[in-house]
Coordinates of C-alpha atoms in Angstrom, one line a residue:
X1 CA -128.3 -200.6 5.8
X2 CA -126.1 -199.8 8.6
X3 CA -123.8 -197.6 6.7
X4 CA -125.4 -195.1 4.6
X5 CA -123.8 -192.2 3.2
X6 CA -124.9 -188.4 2.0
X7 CA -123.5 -185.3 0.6
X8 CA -124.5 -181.6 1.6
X9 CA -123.9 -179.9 -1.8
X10 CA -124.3 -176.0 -1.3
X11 CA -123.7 -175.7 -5.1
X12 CA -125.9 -177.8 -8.1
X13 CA -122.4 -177.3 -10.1
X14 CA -120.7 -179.8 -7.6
X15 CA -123.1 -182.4 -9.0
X16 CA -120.4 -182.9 -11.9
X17 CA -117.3 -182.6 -9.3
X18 CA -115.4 -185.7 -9.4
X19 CA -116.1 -186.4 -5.9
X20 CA -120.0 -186.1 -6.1
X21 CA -119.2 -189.0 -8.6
X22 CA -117.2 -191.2 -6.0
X23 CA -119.6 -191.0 -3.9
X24 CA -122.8 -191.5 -5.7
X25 CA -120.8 -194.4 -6.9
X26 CA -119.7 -196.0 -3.7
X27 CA -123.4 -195.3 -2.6
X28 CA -124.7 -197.5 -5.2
X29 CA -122.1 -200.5 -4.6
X30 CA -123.1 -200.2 -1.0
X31 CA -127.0 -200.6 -2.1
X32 CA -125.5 -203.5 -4.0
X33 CA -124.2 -205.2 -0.6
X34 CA -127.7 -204.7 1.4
X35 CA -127.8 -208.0 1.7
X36 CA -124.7 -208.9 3.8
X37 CA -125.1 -209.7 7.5
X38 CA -123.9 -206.4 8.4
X39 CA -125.5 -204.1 6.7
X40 CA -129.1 -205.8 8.4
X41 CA -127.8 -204.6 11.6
X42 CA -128.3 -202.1 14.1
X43 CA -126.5 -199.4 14.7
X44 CA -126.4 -197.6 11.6
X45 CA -123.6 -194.7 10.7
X46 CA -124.6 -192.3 8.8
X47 CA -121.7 -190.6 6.9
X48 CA -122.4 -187.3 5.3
X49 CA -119.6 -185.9 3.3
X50 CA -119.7 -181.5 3.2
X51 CA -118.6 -180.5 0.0
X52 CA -117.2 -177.0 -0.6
X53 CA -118.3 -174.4 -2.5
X54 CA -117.5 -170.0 -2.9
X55 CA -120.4 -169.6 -0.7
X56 CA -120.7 -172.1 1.9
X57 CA -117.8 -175.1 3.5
X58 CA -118.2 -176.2 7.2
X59 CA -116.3 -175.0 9.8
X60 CA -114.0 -177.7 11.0
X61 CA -112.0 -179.9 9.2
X62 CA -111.8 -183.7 9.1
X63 CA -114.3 -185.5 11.0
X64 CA -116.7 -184.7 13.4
X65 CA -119.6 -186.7 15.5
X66 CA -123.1 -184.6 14.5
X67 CA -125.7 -186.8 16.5
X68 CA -127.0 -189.9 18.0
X69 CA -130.2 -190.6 17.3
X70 CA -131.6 -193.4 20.4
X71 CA -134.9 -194.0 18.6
X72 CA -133.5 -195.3 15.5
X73 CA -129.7 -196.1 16.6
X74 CA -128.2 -193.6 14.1
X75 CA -125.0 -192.3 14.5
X76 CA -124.2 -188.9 12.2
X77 CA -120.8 -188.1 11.9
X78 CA -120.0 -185.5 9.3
X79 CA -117.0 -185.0 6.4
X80 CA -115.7 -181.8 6.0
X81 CA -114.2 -182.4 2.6
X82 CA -110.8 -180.3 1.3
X83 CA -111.5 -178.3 -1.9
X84 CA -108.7 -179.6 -3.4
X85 CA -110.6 -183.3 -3.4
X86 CA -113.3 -182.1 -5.9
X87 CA -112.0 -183.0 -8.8
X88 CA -109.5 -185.4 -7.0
X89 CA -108.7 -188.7 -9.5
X90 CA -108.2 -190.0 -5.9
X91 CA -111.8 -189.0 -4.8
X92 CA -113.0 -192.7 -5.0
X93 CA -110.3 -193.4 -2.6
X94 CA -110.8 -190.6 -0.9
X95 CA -114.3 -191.4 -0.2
X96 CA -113.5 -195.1 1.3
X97 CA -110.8 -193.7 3.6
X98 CA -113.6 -191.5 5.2
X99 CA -116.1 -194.4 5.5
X100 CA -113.6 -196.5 7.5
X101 CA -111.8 -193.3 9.8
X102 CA -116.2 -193.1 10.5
X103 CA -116.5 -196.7 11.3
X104 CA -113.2 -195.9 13.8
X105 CA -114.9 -193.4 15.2
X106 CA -118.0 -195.4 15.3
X107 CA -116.6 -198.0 17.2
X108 CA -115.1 -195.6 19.8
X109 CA -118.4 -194.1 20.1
X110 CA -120.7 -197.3 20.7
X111 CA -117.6 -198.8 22.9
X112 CA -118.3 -195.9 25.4
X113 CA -122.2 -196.1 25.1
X114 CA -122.4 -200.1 25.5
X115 CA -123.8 -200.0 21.8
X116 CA -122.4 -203.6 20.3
X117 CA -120.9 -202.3 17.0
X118 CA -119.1 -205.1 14.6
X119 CA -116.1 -202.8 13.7
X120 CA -114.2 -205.7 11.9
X121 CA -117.4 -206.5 9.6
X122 CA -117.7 -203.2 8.7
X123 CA -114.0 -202.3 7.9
X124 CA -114.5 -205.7 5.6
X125 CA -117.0 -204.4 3.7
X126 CA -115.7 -201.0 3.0
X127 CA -112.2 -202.9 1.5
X128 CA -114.7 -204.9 -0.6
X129 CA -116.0 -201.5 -2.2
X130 CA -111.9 -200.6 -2.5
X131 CA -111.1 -200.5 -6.8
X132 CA -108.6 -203.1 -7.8
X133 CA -105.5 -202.3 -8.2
X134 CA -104.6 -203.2 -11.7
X135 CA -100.5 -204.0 -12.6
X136 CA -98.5 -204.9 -15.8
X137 CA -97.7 -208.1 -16.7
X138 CA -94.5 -208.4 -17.9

């Protein structure tokens, strides 16, 4: 797949957090969509979300690019993610809003290295992952 996503969990007890959740979840749709054009090719962004914990968070906030790997065309970017998102009810959201700022920052990245990156395709498939938005009828 060429977007995969990870968590660094410096705590076992974050395996319950609402956000561990979101993201396992939003993993498995993704599995669910190997089979679309984009996710068969290169490059692939890896997103690893950082959760907090008493002991350990990273030391910047947001966003960040970790590594490019040439062998395997593997950009790493890293998500320092707020405390207060834990045990967000927002957390799937919060989840698919870092996926697509990554895929921004993707595109910048393989625009400057002269790596052919299908933004647009891979901002459609995030909003395909996004929940409905369920309204009254009245």
């Amino acid at each position: 797949m060429t977007i995969q996503i990870s968590s660094m969990i410096p705590d076992r007890a974050l395996d319950e957090s609402a956000l561990f959740k979101a993201i396992t979840k939003v993993a498995i749709d993704l599995a669910g969509l190997a089979t679309q054009a984009v996710q068969k090719k290169l490059p692939i962004l890896n997103v690893v979300f950082m959760l907090p914990s008493r002991q350990e968070k990273a030391d910047f906030e947001g966003l960040r690019l970790h590594s490019f790997d040439q062998s395997d065309q593997t950009l790493r970017i890293e998500a320092a993610v707020p405390e207060k998102m834990l045990d967000s009810r927002h957390a799937e959201r919060y989840v698919l809003a870092i996926l697509a700022d990554a895929i921004d920052a993707a595109a910048e990245f393989f625009n400057e290295q002269r790596i052919l990156f299908d933004a647009p395709a891979h901002f459609a498939l995030v909003e395909v992952l996004a929940p409905k938005q369920q309204q009254a009828i009245h």
